[in-house]
Coordinates of C-alpha atoms in Angstrom, one line a residue:
X1 CA -18.2 -12.1 4.9
X2 CA -17.0 -8.9 3.5
X3 CA -18.5 -7.8 0.3
X4 CA -17.3 -5.6 -2.7
X5 CA -19.1 -3.6 -5.2
X6 CA -16.9 -1.6 -7.7
X7 CA -17.6 2.1 -7.2
X8 CA -18.2 2.8 -10.8
X9 CA -19.8 6.1 -10.3
X10 CA -16.8 7.6 -8.4
X11 CA -14.3 6.0 -10.7
X12 CA -16.0 7.5 -13.7
X13 CA -16.1 10.8 -12.1
X14 CA -12.5 10.7 -11.3
X15 CA -11.7 9.7 -14.9
X16 CA -14.1 12.0 -16.7
X17 CA -15.0 14.8 -14.6
X18 CA -11.9 15.6 -12.5
X19 CA -8.8 14.3 -14.6
X20 CA -10.7 14.8 -18.2
X21 CA -9.3 11.7 -19.4
X22 CA -11.0 11.8 -22.7
X23 CA -9.3 15.1 -23.4
X24 CA -5.8 13.7 -22.4
X25 CA -6.3 10.5 -24.4
X26 CA -7.1 12.6 -27.5
X27 CA -4.3 14.8 -27.2
X28 CA -1.8 12.0 -26.7
X29 CA -3.0 10.1 -29.7
X30 CA -4.8 7.2 -27.8
X31 CA -7.4 7.1 -30.3
X32 CA -8.8 3.6 -29.1
X33 CA -9.5 4.9 -25.7
X34 CA -12.8 6.4 -26.6
X35 CA -15.4 7.2 -23.9
X36 CA -17.5 4.2 -25.2
X37 CA -14.5 2.0 -25.1
X38 CA -13.3 3.1 -21.7
X39 CA -16.9 2.8 -20.1
X40 CA -17.2 -0.7 -21.5
X41 CA -13.7 -1.8 -20.1
X42 CA -14.8 -0.6 -16.7
X43 CA -18.1 -2.4 -16.8
X44 CA -16.4 -5.6 -17.8
X45 CA -13.8 -5.1 -15.3
X46 CA -16.3 -4.6 -12.5
X47 CA -18.1 -7.8 -13.7
X48 CA -14.8 -9.8 -13.3
X49 CA -13.9 -8.3 -10.1
X50 CA -17.4 -8.7 -8.4
X51 CA -18.4 -12.1 -9.8
X52 CA -15.0 -14.1 -10.3
X53 CA -12.5 -12.7 -7.9
X54 CA -14.4 -11.3 -4.8
X55 CA -16.0 -14.8 -4.0
X56 CA -12.4 -16.3 -3.7
X57 CA -11.3 -13.8 -1.3
X58 CA -12.1 -15.8 1.8
X59 CA -11.1 -19.1 0.1
X60 CA -7.6 -17.7 -0.6
X61 CA -7.3 -16.5 3.1
X62 CA -8.8 -19.8 4.7
X63 CA -7.0 -22.3 2.7
X64 CA -3.9 -20.5 1.3
X65 CA -1.2 -21.9 -0.9
X66 CA 0.3 -25.6 -0.6
X67 CA 4.0 -26.3 -1.0
X68 CA 5.3 -29.7 -1.7
X69 CA 8.7 -29.9 -0.2
X70 CA 9.9 -32.9 -2.2
X71 CA 9.2 -31.2 -5.8
X72 CA 9.0 -27.6 -4.9
X73 CA 5.5 -27.1 -6.5
X74 CA 3.1 -24.7 -5.0
X75 CA -0.5 -25.1 -5.4
X76 CA -3.0 -22.1 -5.3
X77 CA -6.2 -22.0 -3.4
X78 CA -9.3 -23.5 -5.1
X79 CA -10.7 -21.4 -7.9
X80 CA -7.5 -19.1 -8.2
X81 CA -6.3 -21.0 -11.4
X82 CA -9.5 -20.9 -13.1
X83 CA -9.9 -17.3 -12.3
X84 CA -6.4 -16.7 -13.8
X85 CA -7.6 -18.5 -16.9
X86 CA -10.6 -16.3 -17.3
X87 CA -8.3 -13.3 -16.7
X88 CA -6.1 -14.3 -19.5
X89 CA -9.0 -15.1 -21.8
X90 CA -10.5 -11.7 -21.2
X91 CA -7.4 -10.1 -22.4
X92 CA -6.6 -8.3 -19.0
X93 CA -3.1 -9.3 -18.9
X94 CA -2.1 -7.2 -22.1
X95 CA -4.6 -4.4 -21.6
X96 CA -1.9 -1.7 -21.5
X97 CA 0.9 -3.4 -23.2
X98 CA 2.6 -2.6 -26.5
X99 CA 0.5 -3.8 -29.6
X100 CA 3.9 -4.9 -31.2
X101 CA 3.9 -7.7 -28.3
X102 CA 0.4 -8.7 -28.4
X103 CA -1.0 -6.0 -25.9
X104 CA -4.1 -3.7 -26.6
X105 CA -2.1 -0.4 -26.1
X106 CA -4.7 1.1 -24.0
X107 CA -3.9 4.0 -21.4
X108 CA -2.0 3.0 -18.3
X109 CA -4.7 5.4 -16.4
X110 CA -7.4 2.8 -17.6
X111 CA -5.3 -0.1 -16.3
X112 CA -5.1 1.5 -13.1
X113 CA -8.7 1.5 -12.6
X114 CA -8.9 -2.3 -13.4
X115 CA -5.8 -2.6 -10.8
X116 CA -7.9 -1.0 -8.1
X117 CA -10.9 -3.3 -8.7
X118 CA -8.8 -6.4 -8.8
X119 CA -6.9 -5.4 -5.5
X120 CA -10.1 -4.6 -3.7
X121 CA -11.9 -7.8 -4.7
X122 CA -9.0 -10.3 -4.0
X123 CA -5.6 -8.8 -2.9
X124 CA -3.9 -12.2 -2.6
X125 CA -5.0 -13.3 -6.1
X126 CA -3.8 -10.0 -7.7
X127 CA -0.4 -10.5 -6.6
X128 CA 0.1 -13.3 -9.4
X129 CA -0.1 -11.1 -12.4
X130 CA 1.3 -8.1 -10.4
X131 CA 4.9 -8.3 -11.4
X132 CA 4.4 -9.3 -14.9
X133 CA 3.8 -5.7 -15.9
X134 CA 7.1 -4.6 -14.3
X135 CA 8.9 -7.4 -15.8
X136 CA 7.5 -6.4 -19.3
X137 CA 8.6 -2.9 -18.6
X138 CA 12.2 -3.8 -17.5
X139 CA 12.7 -6.2 -20.6
X140 CA 11.2 -3.7 -23.0
X141 CA 13.5 -1.0 -22.0
X142 CA 16.6 -2.8 -21.0
X143 CA 16.4 -6.2 -22.8
X144 CA 18.1 -7.3 -25.9
X145 CA 16.1 -7.8 -29.1
X146 CA 16.0 -11.6 -28.7
X147 CA 14.9 -11.2 -25.1
X148 CA 12.1 -9.0 -26.1
X149 CA 10.9 -11.4 -28.7
X150 CA 11.3 -14.5 -26.5
X151 CA 9.8 -13.2 -23.2
X152 CA 7.5 -10.4 -23.9
X153 CA 4.7 -12.0 -26.0
X154 CA 3.9 -14.9 -23.5
X155 CA 4.1 -12.4 -20.5
X156 CA 1.8 -10.0 -22.3
X157 CA -0.6 -12.8 -23.2
X158 CA -0.7 -14.2 -19.7
X159 CA 0.8 -17.6 -20.5
X160 CA 3.8 -16.7 -18.4
X161 CA 4.1 -14.6 -15.3
X162 CA 7.0 -12.4 -14.1
X163 CA 8.8 -11.9 -10.6
X164 CA 11.3 -9.7 -9.2
X165 CA 14.1 -11.4 -7.2
X166 CA 15.9 -8.8 -5.0
X167 CA 15.9 -9.8 -1.2
X168 CA 18.1 -12.3 0.3
X169 CA 18.1 -13.5 3.9
X170 CA 20.9 -11.2 5.0
X171 CA 20.4 -8.4 2.4
X172 CA 17.1 -6.6 2.2
X173 CA 17.1 -2.7 1.5
X174 CA 20.9 -2.7 1.2
X175 CA 21.2 -4.7 -1.9
X176 CA 25.1 -4.1 -2.0
X177 CA 25.2 -6.9 0.3
X178 CA 23.8 -9.7 -1.9
X179 CA 25.5 -12.7 -2.4
X180 CA 23.9 -14.4 -5.4
X181 CA 26.5 -14.9 -8.3
X182 CA 26.4 -15.1 -11.8
X183 CA 29.3 -17.0 -13.6
X184 CA 29.7 -16.4 -17.5
X185 CA 29.4 -19.4 -19.7
X186 CA 30.9 -20.1 -23.2
X187 CA 27.5 -19.9 -24.9
X188 CA 26.7 -16.4 -23.7
X189 CA 24.5 -17.5 -20.7
X190 CA 25.2 -17.2 -17.1
X191 CA 25.2 -19.8 -14.2
X192 CA 23.1 -18.0 -11.5
X193 CA 23.5 -19.4 -7.9
X194 CA 22.1 -18.1 -4.8
X195 CA 19.0 -17.8 -2.4
X196 CA 16.2 -15.1 -2.8
X197 CA 13.4 -14.7 -0.3
X198 CA 10.0 -13.1 0.0
X199 CA 9.5 -13.7 -3.8
X200 CA 5.9 -12.8 -4.6
X201 CA 4.4 -15.5 -7.0
X202 CA 7.8 -17.1 -7.1
X203 CA 6.2 -20.5 -7.7
X204 CA 2.5 -21.6 -8.7
X205 CA 0.4 -23.7 -10.9
X206 CA -1.2 -20.9 -13.0
X207 CA 1.1 -20.9 -15.9
X208 CA 3.4 -22.9 -18.0
X209 CA 6.5 -20.7 -17.1
X210 CA 7.7 -18.1 -14.7
X211 CA 10.1 -15.5 -15.7
X212 CA 12.4 -14.4 -12.8
X213 CA 14.2 -11.1 -13.0
X214 CA 17.1 -11.7 -10.8
X215 CA 19.8 -9.4 -9.3
X216 CA 23.3 -10.9 -9.0
X217 CA 26.9 -10.2 -9.0
X218 CA 29.6 -11.0 -11.6
X219 CA 32.8 -12.4 -10.5
X220 CA 34.7 -9.4 -11.1
X221 CA 31.8 -6.9 -10.0
X222 CA 32.8 -3.8 -7.9
X223 CA 31.9 -4.0 -4.4
X224 CA 28.3 -2.6 -3.1
X225 CA 25.5 -1.4 -5.3
X226 CA 27.6 -0.3 -8.2
X227 CA 28.4 -4.0 -8.8
X228 CA 25.0 -5.5 -9.2
X229 CA 23.7 -6.7 -12.7
X230 CA 20.2 -8.0 -13.6
X231 CA 19.5 -11.3 -15.2
X232 CA 16.4 -13.0 -16.6
X233 CA 16.2 -16.5 -15.3
X234 CA 13.1 -18.6 -16.4
X235 CA 11.5 -21.4 -14.5
X236 CA 11.8 -23.4 -17.6
X237 CA 14.6 -22.7 -20.0
X238 CA 13.8 -20.5 -23.1
X239 CA 15.9 -20.8 -26.2
X240 CA 16.9 -17.6 -28.2
X241 CA 14.2 -18.4 -30.7
X242 CA 11.6 -18.4 -27.9
X243 CA 11.2 -22.3 -27.7
X244 CA 10.3 -23.6 -24.3
X245 CA 13.0 -26.1 -22.9
X246 CA 13.3 -28.4 -19.8
X247 CA 13.1 -27.2 -16.1
X248 CA 15.8 -24.8 -15.1
X249 CA 17.7 -25.1 -11.8
X250 CA 15.6 -23.0 -9.9
X251 CA 13.6 -24.6 -6.8
X252 CA 11.0 -23.3 -4.4
X253 CA 12.5 -24.3 -1.1
X254 CA 9.6 -22.9 1.1
X255 CA 6.6 -20.5 1.3
X256 CA 6.2 -18.1 4.0
X257 CA 3.5 -18.4 6.6
X258 CA 2.2 -15.0 6.9
X259 CA 0.1 -12.5 8.9
X260 CA -2.1 -11.9 5.6
X261 CA -2.4 -12.4 2.0
X262 CA -2.6 -16.1 2.6
X263 CA -3.6 -16.8 -1.0
X264 CA -0.4 -15.3 -2.4
X265 CA 2.5 -17.6 -2.7
X266 CA 5.6 -15.7 -0.9
X267 CA 8.6 -18.0 -1.9
X268 CA 12.1 -18.9 -1.0
X269 CA 13.7 -19.5 -4.5
X270 CA 17.1 -21.4 -4.6
X271 CA 19.2 -20.9 -7.8
X272 CA 21.7 -23.7 -8.3
X273 CA 23.6 -22.8 -11.6
X274 CA 20.5 -21.8 -13.2
X275 CA 20.6 -20.7 -16.7
X276 CA 20.1 -16.9 -16.9
X277 CA 20.8 -14.1 -19.4
X278 CA 22.3 -10.7 -18.7
X279 CA 19.7 -7.9 -19.0
X280 CA 21.2 -4.5 -19.9
X281 CA 24.9 -3.7 -19.3
X282 CA 27.1 -5.6 -16.7
X283 CA 26.9 -3.8 -13.2
X284 CA 24.0 -1.6 -14.2
X285 CA 21.3 -3.9 -13.0
X286 CA 19.9 -1.5 -10.4
X287 CA 19.0 0.9 -13.2
X288 CA 17.0 -1.7 -14.9
X289 CA 15.5 -3.1 -11.8
X290 CA 14.1 0.4 -10.8
X291 CA 12.2 0.4 -13.9
X292 CA 10.3 -2.8 -12.6
X293 CA 10.3 -1.5 -9.1
X294 CA 8.8 2.0 -9.7
X295 CA 5.9 0.3 -11.5
X296 CA 5.4 -2.1 -8.7
X297 CA 5.5 0.7 -6.2
X298 CA 2.6 2.5 -7.9
X299 CA 0.8 -0.9 -8.2
X300 CA 1.0 -1.5 -4.3
X301 CA -0.3 1.9 -3.7
X302 CA -3.4 0.9 -5.4
X303 CA -3.6 -2.2 -3.3
X304 CA -3.9 0.2 -0.4
X305 CA -6.7 2.1 -2.0
X306 CA -8.6 -0.9 -3.0
X307 CA -8.5 -2.5 0.5
X308 CA -9.6 0.8 1.8
X309 CA -12.6 1.2 -0.4
X310 CA -13.8 -2.4 0.4
X311 CA -13.3 -1.8 3.9
X312 CA -15.5 1.5 3.8
X313 CA -18.2 -0.2 1.9
X314 CA -18.6 -2.8 4.5
X315 CA -18.4 -0.5 7.5
X316 CA -20.8 1.9 5.8
X317 CA -23.3 -0.8 5.3
X318 CA -23.1 -2.2 8.7
X319 CA -23.3 1.3 10.4
X320 CA -26.6 1.8 8.5
X321 CA -28.0 -1.7 9.8
X322 CA -26.6 -2.2 13.3
X323 CA -28.8 -0.9 15.9
X324 CA -27.3 0.2 19.1
X325 CA -28.6 2.9 21.6
X326 CA -30.1 6.2 20.5
X327 CA -28.8 9.4 18.9
X328 CA -27.2 12.1 21.2
X329 CA -30.1 14.4 20.3
X330 CA -32.9 11.8 21.0
X331 CA -34.3 9.0 18.8
X332 CA -33.4 9.4 15.0
X333 CA -35.7 6.3 14.1
X334 CA -38.3 6.1 16.8
X335 CA -40.0 3.2 15.1
X336 CA -37.1 1.1 15.8
X337 CA -35.9 -0.4 19.0
X338 CA -32.6 1.5 18.6
X339 CA -31.0 3.9 16.1
X340 CA -28.3 2.6 13.6
X341 CA -24.9 3.6 14.7
X342 CA -24.4 5.8 11.6
X343 CA -26.1 8.4 13.9
X344 CA -23.2 8.8 16.2
X345 CA -20.5 11.2 15.7
X346 CA -17.7 9.1 16.3
X347 CA -18.7 6.4 13.8
X348 CA -19.3 9.2 11.3
X349 CA -15.7 10.4 12.1
X350 CA -14.3 7.0 11.3
X351 CA -16.3 6.6 8.2
X352 CA -15.8 10.1 6.7
X353 CA -12.0 9.7 7.4
X354 CA -12.1 6.6 5.1
X355 CA -14.3 8.3 2.5
X356 CA -12.1 11.3 2.5
X357 CA -8.9 9.4 2.1
X358 CA -10.4 6.9 -0.4
X359 CA -11.8 9.3 -2.9
X360 CA -9.0 11.8 -2.5
X361 CA -6.4 8.9 -2.8
X362 CA -8.0 7.7 -6.0
X363 CA -7.4 10.9 -7.7
X364 CA -3.7 10.9 -6.3
X365 CA -3.1 7.5 -7.6
X366 CA -5.0 8.0 -11.0
X367 CA -3.1 11.1 -11.6
X368 CA 0.2 9.5 -11.2
X369 CA -0.9 6.7 -13.6
X370 CA -1.9 9.5 -16.2
X371 CA 1.9 10.6 -16.1
X372 CA 2.9 7.2 -17.3
X373 CA 0.6 7.9 -20.5
X374 CA 2.2 11.4 -20.9
X375 CA 5.6 9.9 -20.7
X376 CA 4.8 7.4 -23.4
X377 CA 2.9 9.5 -25.8
X378 CA 3.3 13.4 -25.4
X379 CA 5.1 15.0 -28.4
X380 CA 6.5 17.8 -26.3
X381 CA 9.8 17.2 -24.6
X382 CA 9.2 19.9 -22.0
X383 CA 5.9 18.1 -21.1
X384 CA 7.6 14.5 -20.9
X385 CA 10.2 16.1 -18.6
X386 CA 7.8 17.7 -16.5
X387 CA 5.8 14.3 -16.2
X388 CA 8.9 12.4 -15.6
X389 CA 9.8 14.8 -12.6
X390 CA 6.4 14.8 -11.1
X391 CA 6.0 11.0 -11.3
X392 CA 9.4 10.5 -9.7
X393 CA 8.2 12.8 -6.9
X394 CA 4.7 11.3 -6.4
X395 CA 5.7 7.8 -6.7
X396 CA 6.8 7.4 -3.1
X397 CA 4.0 9.4 -1.9
X398 CA 1.4 7.3 -3.6
X399 CA 3.0 4.3 -2.2
X400 CA 3.5 5.1 1.2
X401 CA 0.4 7.4 1.8
X402 CA -2.2 5.0 0.1
X403 CA -0.8 1.9 1.8
X404 CA -0.5 3.7 5.4
X405 CA -4.1 5.0 4.8
X406 CA -5.1 1.5 3.9
X407 CA -4.0 0.2 7.3
X408 CA -5.8 3.3 8.9
X409 CA -9.0 2.6 6.9
X410 CA -9.2 -0.9 7.4
X411 CA -8.8 -0.4 11.3
X412 CA -11.4 2.3 11.3
X413 CA -13.8 0.1 9.4
X414 CA -13.0 -3.0 11.7
X415 CA -13.6 -0.5 14.7
X416 CA -17.0 0.3 13.4
X417 CA -18.0 -3.3 13.7
X418 CA -16.8 -3.3 17.3
X419 CA -16.2 -7.0 18.5
X420 CA -17.8 -8.3 15.3
X421 CA -15.0 -6.8 13.3
X422 CA -12.5 -8.8 15.4
X423 CA -14.0 -12.2 14.7
X424 CA -13.7 -14.0 11.4
X425 CA -17.2 -13.8 10.4
X426 CA -17.5 -10.7 8.7
X427 CA -14.3 -10.6 7.0
X428 CA -13.1 -7.1 8.2
X429 CA -10.0 -8.6 10.2
X430 CA -8.8 -10.2 7.0
X431 CA -8.8 -6.7 5.2
X432 CA -7.0 -5.4 8.1
X433 CA -4.3 -8.3 8.1
X434 CA -4.0 -8.1 4.3
X435 CA -3.3 -4.2 4.5
X436 CA -0.4 -4.5 6.7
X437 CA 1.9 -6.0 4.1
X438 CA 1.3 -3.2 1.6
X439 CA 3.4 -0.6 3.7
X440 CA 6.3 -3.2 3.7
X441 CA 6.9 -4.8 0.3
X442 CA 8.4 -3.0 -2.7
X443 CA 10.0 -0.6 -0.1
X444 CA 8.9 0.3 3.4
X445 CA 7.4 3.5 4.3
X446 CA 10.6 4.7 5.6
X447 CA 12.4 3.7 2.4
X448 CA 9.7 5.7 0.6
X449 CA 10.3 8.7 2.6
X450 CA 14.0 8.5 2.3
X451 CA 13.7 8.3 -1.5
X452 CA 11.2 11.3 -1.4
X453 CA 13.6 13.6 0.7
X454 CA 16.9 12.2 -0.2
X455 CA 16.6 11.9 -3.8
X456 CA 13.7 13.7 -5.2
X457 CA 13.8 16.6 -2.9
X458 CA 17.6 17.2 -2.3
X459 CA 19.5 15.3 -5.1
X460 CA 17.0 16.4 -7.8
X461 CA 16.4 19.8 -6.2
X462 CA 12.5 19.2 -5.9
X463 CA 11.9 19.3 -9.6
X464 CA 8.8 17.2 -9.3
X465 CA 7.6 19.4 -6.3
X466 CA 8.0 22.5 -8.5
X467 CA 5.8 21.0 -11.1
X468 CA 3.1 20.0 -8.6
X469 CA 3.1 23.4 -6.8
X470 CA 2.8 24.9 -10.3
X471 CA -0.5 23.0 -10.6
X472 CA -1.8 24.2 -7.2
X473 CA -1.0 27.8 -8.0
X474 CA -2.7 27.7 -11.3
X475 CA -5.7 26.3 -9.7
X476 CA -5.7 28.8 -7.1
X477 CA -5.4 31.7 -9.4
X478 CA -8.1 30.3 -11.7
X479 CA -10.6 30.1 -8.8
X480 CA -9.6 33.0 -6.7
X481 CA -12.8 34.7 -7.3
X482 CA -15.1 31.6 -7.4
X483 CA -17.4 31.8 -4.3
X484 CA -18.2 28.1 -4.4
X485 CA -14.5 27.2 -3.9
X486 CA -13.4 30.2 -1.7
X487 CA -13.3 28.1 1.5
X488 CA -10.9 25.7 -0.1
X489 CA -8.6 27.8 -2.2
X490 CA -7.4 29.9 0.6
X491 CA -6.3 27.1 2.9
X492 CA -4.8 25.3 -0.1
X493 CA -2.7 28.4 -1.3
X494 CA -1.5 28.7 2.3
X495 CA -0.6 25.1 2.7
X496 CA 1.2 25.0 -0.7
X497 CA 3.3 28.2 0.3
X498 CA 4.3 26.3 3.7
X499 CA 5.2 23.1 1.8
X500 CA 7.6 25.1 -0.4
X501 CA 9.0 26.7 2.8
X502 CA 9.4 23.4 4.7
X503 CA 11.2 22.0 1.6
X504 CA 13.7 24.6 1.6
X505 CA 14.2 24.5 5.3
X506 CA 14.9 20.7 5.3
X507 CA 17.5 21.2 2.2
X508 CA 19.3 23.8 4.4
X509 CA 19.6 21.9 7.6
X510 CA 20.5 18.7 5.6
X511 CA 23.7 20.5 4.3
X512 CA 24.7 21.1 8.0
X513 CA 23.6 17.7 9.3
X514 CA 23.1 14.6 7.2
X515 CA 20.8 13.2 10.0
X516 CA 18.3 16.1 9.4
X517 CA 17.0 14.5 5.9
X518 CA 16.2 11.1 7.6
X519 CA 14.8 12.8 10.7
X520 CA 12.4 14.8 8.7
X521 CA 11.5 12.2 5.9
X522 CA 8.5 10.4 7.3
X523 CA 7.0 13.5 8.5
X524 CA 7.7 15.3 5.2
X525 CA 6.1 12.4 3.2
X526 CA 3.0 12.7 5.0
X527 CA 2.8 16.3 5.1
X528 CA 3.2 16.1 1.3
X529 CA 0.5 13.7 1.0
X530 CA -2.1 15.6 2.8
X531 CA -1.5 18.8 1.0
X532 CA -1.5 16.9 -2.3
X533 CA -5.0 15.5 -1.3
X534 CA -6.1 19.0 -0.5
X535 CA -5.5 19.9 -3.9
X536 CA -7.4 16.8 -5.3
X537 CA -10.5 17.6 -2.9
X538 CA -10.5 21.2 -4.2
X539 CA -10.5 19.9 -7.7
X540 CA -13.2 17.4 -6.9
X541 CA -15.6 20.2 -5.7
X542 CA -15.0 22.0 -8.6
X543 CA -15.4 19.2 -11.0
X544 CA -18.7 18.2 -9.2
X545 CA -20.0 21.6 -9.5
X546 CA -19.6 21.7 -13.2
X547 CA -20.9 18.1 -13.8
X548 CA -24.2 16.8 -14.5
X549 CA -24.3 14.7 -11.4
X550 CA -27.3 14.8 -9.0
X551 CA -27.3 17.4 -6.4
X552 CA -27.0 14.6 -3.8
X553 CA -23.6 13.6 -5.3
X554 CA -22.4 17.2 -5.5
X555 CA -23.4 17.7 -1.8
X556 CA -21.6 14.7 -0.9
X557 CA -18.2 15.8 -2.5
X558 CA -18.6 19.2 -0.9
X559 CA -19.3 17.9 2.6
X560 CA -16.5 15.4 2.5
X561 CA -14.1 18.1 1.1
X562 CA -15.2 20.2 4.2
X563 CA -14.6 17.4 6.5
X564 CA -11.0 16.8 4.9
X565 CA -10.1 20.3 5.4
X566 CA -11.5 20.6 8.8
X567 CA -10.3 17.4 10.4
X568 CA -7.6 15.7 8.3
X569 CA -5.6 18.4 6.7
X570 CA -4.7 19.9 10.2
X571 CA -2.6 16.7 10.6
X572 CA 0.0 18.8 8.7
X573 CA 0.5 21.0 11.7
X574 CA 2.0 17.9 13.8
X575 CA 4.1 16.9 10.9
X576 CA 5.4 20.4 10.6
X577 CA 6.2 20.4 14.1
X578 CA 8.0 17.3 14.0
X579 CA 10.0 18.4 11.0
X580 CA 11.0 21.6 12.7
X581 CA 12.1 19.9 15.7
X582 CA 15.1 18.5 14.0
X583 CA 17.2 15.2 14.5
X584 CA 18.6 15.9 18.1
X585 CA 15.5 14.4 19.7
X586 CA 15.9 11.3 17.6
X587 CA 19.8 10.8 17.9
X588 CA 21.0 11.9 21.1
X589 CA 19.9 8.8 23.2
X590 CA 22.6 6.1 23.2
X591 CA 21.9 2.9 21.5
X592 CA 22.2 0.8 24.6
X593 CA 19.5 2.9 26.3
X594 CA 16.8 1.3 24.2
X595 CA 17.4 -2.0 26.0
X596 CA 18.2 -5.6 24.7

């Protein structure tokens, strides 16, 4: 069975040494987030993840959720409900929420570290509170006063959970095709009717109420995505004074039988004139929903990171224990019948790939989370504007790269086990199955790439890219004469310059042929992710050298960075070639030639 131990040393290194979170929090006026408080939260989060959630990971996979077709009720796997009660009692649901609504007001960056722990310990369980944060953000920024009063406090304290209801059987990415309807009533509410699918935690037995945020169309709505409105539709009716009423006309018609995350309830929800309330302006629902969706996309990126780290931990342990043959140069452990497989170069290639992507990816994800704190608390308007642009640019990179790397890392880790990885006993195949969904929900990798190129690069003229390149240039100038960083600074500066050139080339070609943007998008996304990680690995080496960590820790950071620059950063060469090849190689073949 796979195990999980929270990598507290590396998490603290990321927070305190690389990102200098203490200085950031103090500058933003987050006075409650002192070093002592942060470390105490990390310790308690690790205890909860390791002792409460991790033991339930296999239970959730083997037993899964049960659906009563007659009543629509969903029963979660054994232990899940009690774990959620402990989660609420521990105050985790309100860790980063506004104190005005019962939250603790701690930094989003700190909340992200706890999110990583939860996802690594038990991804399926972590999906139940996952969307509550996004629901809170959507209602906080777009809801009416009475909606904030009625819904936010029970969501923040964990008595209720939230969902995001977008997808319909015929309408996935193209939300303009949705058919769910909202008919106004005389009392100011709306009758919501339609079917939504793939609704994470759409029904369960953990809380007394579930708050559904539903996209629907008003009777006189314009066609397409311009005619979408957002509604809050609770499982049990909620009066304007917050009183809980009877059961609303929302029914779980089925739960999906999936490749992975068996312990997560993925529901078909049927709305039959259910009572709902408009959130925000009519026909402006996408704006409000994207507040929730962007939060979820960052969160899903952390899911990929958590699974990668758990997979690496188990593969590294196995590689040090499993005895098979001898090292190429002769017996490394002559007192044993064979050497552990960690002596073999290809096993080390797989483990180092995971290590480089996990530790670099952690900084990429944490940095994005820190921008949420800057957006919420910085006094300088220019600083907030830069943070907003950079966060928008990084969000699709975090979501897509961390999840695709999650698939890569869980498969590398499984491969280290050989045939033993493919069987159920060691738990590695569950991690590989669970990881696959992260590249799909909250927008596939292709959708993230189109957002990055079409909106963040072309429409917004690369505003976020310019901020990130500014960070890279500052770092390279600062350390230009630093002998300990010379081997990283030169290649990083060259990669950043090429990144800028490629971005301009894509923009020029897209003006001539709209297909060029889509043809380049996925390769551009990965190119961006690999250069971003090169930056964070250079910063990791600099931070490690300046820290009080043991020499072994510093050496490990430097050698992993060298591996990254030598073996992973060159992947950008293939992505660059694909980008420069243009759209013709993709678009020339007739559709019929693909076969039926």
